[in-house]
PDB file of C-alpha atoms in Angstrom:
ATOM      1  CA  MET A 264      -3.323  19.236  -6.765  1.00  0.00           C
ATOM      2  CA  LEU A 265      -6.436  17.475  -6.854  1.00  0.00           C
ATOM      3  CA  PRO A 266      -6.530  13.961  -8.111  1.00  0.00           C
ATOM      4  CA  GLU A 267      -8.073  13.139 -11.562  1.00  0.00           C
ATOM      5  CA  LYS A 268     -11.794  11.789 -11.273  1.00  0.00           C
ATOM      6  CA  THR A 269     -13.466   9.668 -14.051  1.00  0.00           C
ATOM      7  CA  THR A 270     -16.904   8.808 -14.324  1.00  0.00           C
ATOM      8  CA  ASP A 271     -16.412   5.351 -16.148  1.00  0.00           C
ATOM      9  CA  LYS A 272     -16.832   2.915 -13.231  1.00  0.00           C
ATOM     10  CA  THR A 273     -16.033  -0.309 -15.596  1.00  0.00           C
ATOM     11  CA  ALA A 274     -12.787   1.319 -16.471  1.00  0.00           C
ATOM     12  CA  ALA A 275     -11.925   2.433 -12.839  1.00  0.00           C
ATOM     13  CA  ARG A 276     -12.559  -1.252 -11.809  1.00  0.00           C
ATOM     14  CA  GLU A 277     -10.265  -2.548 -14.291  1.00  0.00           C
ATOM     15  CA  VAL A 278      -7.369  -0.400 -13.427  1.00  0.00           C
ATOM     16  CA  ALA A 279      -8.081  -1.230  -9.685  1.00  0.00           C
ATOM     17  CA  LEU A 280      -7.988  -4.876 -10.283  1.00  0.00           C
ATOM     18  CA  LYS A 281      -4.686  -4.414 -12.278  1.00  0.00           C
ATOM     19  CA  LEU A 282      -3.381  -2.396  -9.380  1.00  0.00           C
ATOM     20  CA  LEU A 283      -4.011  -4.803  -6.978  1.00  0.00           C
ATOM     21  CA  GLU A 284      -2.459  -7.596  -9.062  1.00  0.00           C
ATOM     22  CA  ARG A 285       0.507  -5.501  -9.172  1.00  0.00           C
ATOM     23  CA  ALA A 286       0.615  -4.976  -5.432  1.00  0.00           C
ATOM     24  CA  LYS A 287       0.306  -9.135  -5.193  1.00  0.00           C
ATOM     25  CA  THR A 288       3.344  -9.374  -7.447  1.00  0.00           C
ATOM     26  CA  MET A 289       5.394  -6.625  -5.487  1.00  0.00           C
ATOM     27  CA  MET A 290       4.577  -8.646  -2.465  1.00  0.00           C
ATOM     28  CA  GLN A 291       5.820 -11.827  -3.891  1.00  0.00           C
ATOM     29  CA  VAL A 292       8.968 -10.215  -5.045  1.00  0.00           C
ATOM     30  CA  SER A 293       9.204  -8.698  -1.277  1.00  0.00           C
ATOM     31  CA  LEU A 294       8.840 -12.229   0.275  1.00  0.00           C
ATOM     32  CA  SER A 295      11.516 -13.478  -2.059  1.00  0.00           C
ATOM     33  CA  GLY A 296      13.831 -10.944  -0.910  1.00  0.00           C
ATOM     34  CA  LEU A 297      13.405 -11.625   2.368  1.00  0.00           C
ATOM     35  CA  GLU A 298      13.910 -15.659   1.782  1.00  0.00           C
ATOM     36  CA  HIS A 299      17.308 -14.469   0.348  1.00  0.00           C
ATOM     37  CA  ASP A 300      18.324 -12.330   3.223  1.00  0.00           C
ATOM     38  CA  GLN A 301      18.156  -9.181   0.697  1.00  0.00           C
ATOM     39  CA  LEU A 302      16.368  -6.890   3.358  1.00  0.00           C
ATOM     40  CA  SER A 303      16.545  -3.792   1.204  1.00  0.00           C
ATOM     41  CA  ILE A 304      14.919  -5.548  -1.777  1.00  0.00           C
ATOM     42  CA  ALA A 305      12.023  -6.851   0.597  1.00  0.00           C
ATOM     43  CA  ASN A 306      11.336  -3.383   2.140  1.00  0.00           C
ATOM     44  CA  HIS A 307      11.540  -1.714  -1.019  1.00  0.00           C
ATOM     45  CA  TRP A 308       9.040  -3.964  -2.714  1.00  0.00           C
ATOM     46  CA  ALA A 309       6.724  -4.027   0.298  1.00  0.00           C
ATOM     47  CA  PHE A 310       6.503  -0.574   0.266  1.00  0.00           C
ATOM     48  CA  TYR A 311       5.604  -0.376  -3.265  1.00  0.00           C
ATOM     49  CA  ALA A 312       2.907  -3.318  -2.743  1.00  0.00           C
ATOM     50  CA  ILE A 313       1.291  -0.882  -0.237  1.00  0.00           C
ATOM     51  CA  SER A 314       1.352   2.122  -2.507  1.00  0.00           C
ATOM     52  CA  ASN A 315      -0.282   0.143  -5.306  1.00  0.00           C
ATOM     53  CA  ALA A 316      -3.041  -1.359  -2.889  1.00  0.00           C
ATOM     54  CA  MET A 317      -3.994   2.437  -1.722  1.00  0.00           C
ATOM     55  CA  LYS A 318      -4.004   3.134  -5.491  1.00  0.00           C
ATOM     56  CA  ALA A 319      -6.312   0.233  -6.291  1.00  0.00           C
ATOM     57  CA  CYS A 320      -8.910   1.317  -3.616  1.00  0.00           C
ATOM     58  CA  LEU A 321      -8.954   4.928  -5.145  1.00  0.00           C
ATOM     59  CA  ALA A 322      -9.102   3.483  -8.574  1.00  0.00           C
ATOM     60  CA  PHE A 323     -12.030   1.571  -7.529  1.00  0.00           C
ATOM     61  CA  GLU A 324     -13.883   4.824  -6.562  1.00  0.00           C
ATOM     62  CA  ALA A 325     -12.520   6.562  -9.975  1.00  0.00           C
ATOM     63  CA  VAL A 326      -9.792   8.729  -8.234  1.00  0.00           C
ATOM     64  CA  PHE A 327      -6.560   8.600  -9.510  1.00  0.00           C
ATOM     65  CA  SER A 328      -3.524  10.635  -7.838  1.00  0.00           C
ATOM     66  CA  HIS A 329      -0.268  10.842  -9.287  1.00  0.00           C
ATOM     67  CA  ASN A 330       2.171  11.044  -6.300  1.00  0.00           C
ATOM     68  CA  ARG A 331       2.891   9.123  -3.147  1.00  0.00           C
ATOM     69  CA  ASP A 332       1.883  11.723  -0.519  1.00  0.00           C
ATOM     70  CA  GLU A 333      -1.276  12.594  -2.339  1.00  0.00           C
ATOM     71  CA  THR A 334      -2.308   8.947  -2.694  1.00  0.00           C
ATOM     72  CA  TYR A 335      -1.598   8.572   0.969  1.00  0.00           C
ATOM     73  CA  GLN A 336      -3.598  11.704   1.997  1.00  0.00           C
ATOM     74  CA  PHE A 337      -6.647  10.651  -0.168  1.00  0.00           C
ATOM     75  CA  PHE A 338      -6.502   6.727   0.964  1.00  0.00           C
ATOM     76  CA  ARG A 339      -6.377   7.774   4.624  1.00  0.00           C
ATOM     77  CA  ARG A 340      -9.384  10.179   4.346  1.00  0.00           C
ATOM     78  CA  ASP A 341     -11.474   7.665   2.207  1.00  0.00           C
ATOM     79  CA  PHE A 342     -10.699   4.525   3.507  1.00  0.00           C
ATOM     80  CA  LEU A 343      -9.431   4.670   6.917  1.00  0.00           C
ATOM     81  CA  ARG A 344     -10.853   7.666   8.678  1.00  0.00           C
ATOM     82  CA  SER A 345     -14.288   6.711   7.032  1.00  0.00           C
ATOM     83  CA  GLY A 346     -13.851   3.319   8.852  1.00  0.00           C
ATOM     84  CA  ILE A 347     -13.899   1.191   5.681  1.00  0.00           C
ATOM     85  CA  PHE A 348     -10.675  -0.655   6.754  1.00  0.00           C
ATOM     86  CA  PRO A 349      -9.723  -1.608  10.161  1.00  0.00           C
ATOM     87  CA  GLU A 350      -8.886   1.104  12.719  1.00  0.00           C
ATOM     88  CA  ASP A 351      -5.280  -0.150  13.181  1.00  0.00           C
ATOM     89  CA  MET A 352      -4.367  -0.093   9.711  1.00  0.00           C
ATOM     90  CA  GLU A 353      -4.118   3.802  10.012  1.00  0.00           C
ATOM     91  CA  SER A 354      -1.288   3.759  12.493  1.00  0.00           C
ATOM     92  CA  LYS A 355       0.514   0.777  10.527  1.00  0.00           C
ATOM     93  CA  LEU A 356       0.527   2.777   7.392  1.00  0.00           C
ATOM     94  CA  ALA A 357       1.494   6.065   9.071  1.00  0.00           C
ATOM     95  CA  TYR A 358       4.439   4.190  10.451  1.00  0.00           C
ATOM     96  CA  THR A 359       5.396   2.705   7.162  1.00  0.00           C
ATOM     97  CA  MET A 360       5.064   6.048   5.300  1.00  0.00           C
ATOM     98  CA  GLU A 361       7.351   7.815   7.670  1.00  0.00           C
ATOM     99  CA  VAL A 362      11.098   7.874   6.624  1.00  0.00           C
ATOM    100  CA  HIS A 363      13.333   5.506   8.804  1.00  0.00           C
ATOM    101  CA  LEU A 364      16.913   6.722   8.347  1.00  0.00           C
ATOM    102  CA  GLY A 365      19.758   5.435  10.657  1.00  0.00           C
ATOM    103  CA  LEU A 366      17.968   1.990  11.716  1.00  0.00           C
ATOM    104  CA  SER A 367      20.293  -0.788  12.807  1.00  0.00           C
ATOM    105  CA  GLU A 368      20.656  -3.912  10.840  1.00  0.00           C
ATOM    106  CA  GLU A 369      18.375  -5.430  13.510  1.00  0.00           C
ATOM    107  CA  ASP A 370      15.937  -2.627  13.450  1.00  0.00           C
ATOM    108  CA  TYR A 371      15.815  -2.294   9.798  1.00  0.00           C
ATOM    109  CA  TYR A 372      14.895  -6.138   9.749  1.00  0.00           C
ATOM    110  CA  LEU A 373      12.126  -5.782  12.024  1.00  0.00           C
ATOM    111  CA  TYR A 374      10.890  -2.682  10.355  1.00  0.00           C
ATOM    112  CA  THR A 375      10.996  -4.430   7.153  1.00  0.00           C
ATOM    113  CA  ILE A 376       9.016  -7.513   8.801  1.00  0.00           C
ATOM    114  CA  GLU A 377       6.497  -5.082  10.124  1.00  0.00           C
ATOM    115  CA  GLN A 378       6.138  -3.397   6.466  1.00  0.00           C
ATOM    116  CA  MET A 379       5.282  -6.671   5.047  1.00  0.00           C
ATOM    117  CA  HIS A 380       2.732  -7.550   7.446  1.00  0.00           C
ATOM    118  CA  THR A 381       1.096  -4.262   6.680  1.00  0.00           C
ATOM    119  CA  ALA A 382       1.596  -4.711   3.106  1.00  0.00           C
ATOM    120  CA  MET A 383      -0.142  -8.255   3.158  1.00  0.00           C
ATOM    121  CA  ASP A 384      -2.752  -7.094   5.634  1.00  0.00           C
ATOM    122  CA  LEU A 385      -3.590  -4.054   3.182  1.00  0.00           C
ATOM    123  CA  ILE A 386      -3.717  -6.211   0.181  1.00  0.00           C
ATOM    124  CA  ARG A 387      -6.027  -8.613   1.847  1.00  0.00           C
ATOM    125  CA  ASN A 388      -8.356  -5.855   2.770  1.00  0.00           C
ATOM    126  CA  THR A 389      -8.322  -4.180  -0.453  1.00  0.00           C
ATOM    127  CA  GLN A 390      -9.320  -7.772  -2.264  1.00  0.00           C
ATOM    128  CA  GLU A 391     -12.083  -7.698   0.180  1.00  0.00           C
ATOM    129  CA  TYR A 392     -13.133  -4.246  -0.741  1.00  0.00           C
ATOM    130  CA  LEU A 393     -12.839  -4.722  -4.328  1.00  0.00           C
ATOM    131  CA  SER A 394     -15.070  -8.030  -4.391  1.00  0.00           C
TER     132      SER A 394
END
């Protein structure tokens, strides 16, 4: 399924900025979860912060996707492989998008921290891109 496209750049920019703000809010919830030793909450919200930051970039270019895999596929093609975002972001996001089952508590903690760093990096890069 191809993503929807719009030609209204003003509306697309507004949607992109709202998605970026949503990503920032989700990241704040993730950080709060970590502060309170709620790793599953921290992990969950960091993942959604990443997803919304990717959607913000796509929305800025007037591309709207409907599911996670499609969002990642188009973000990877349009922003990572094209060189708009730093080269290391692709491997960070690929790692984050994998399903991690059976992690030990220590591994889960490290994975959550890495995912949160990826989310913060992506949000920062998205903000720069939208500016």
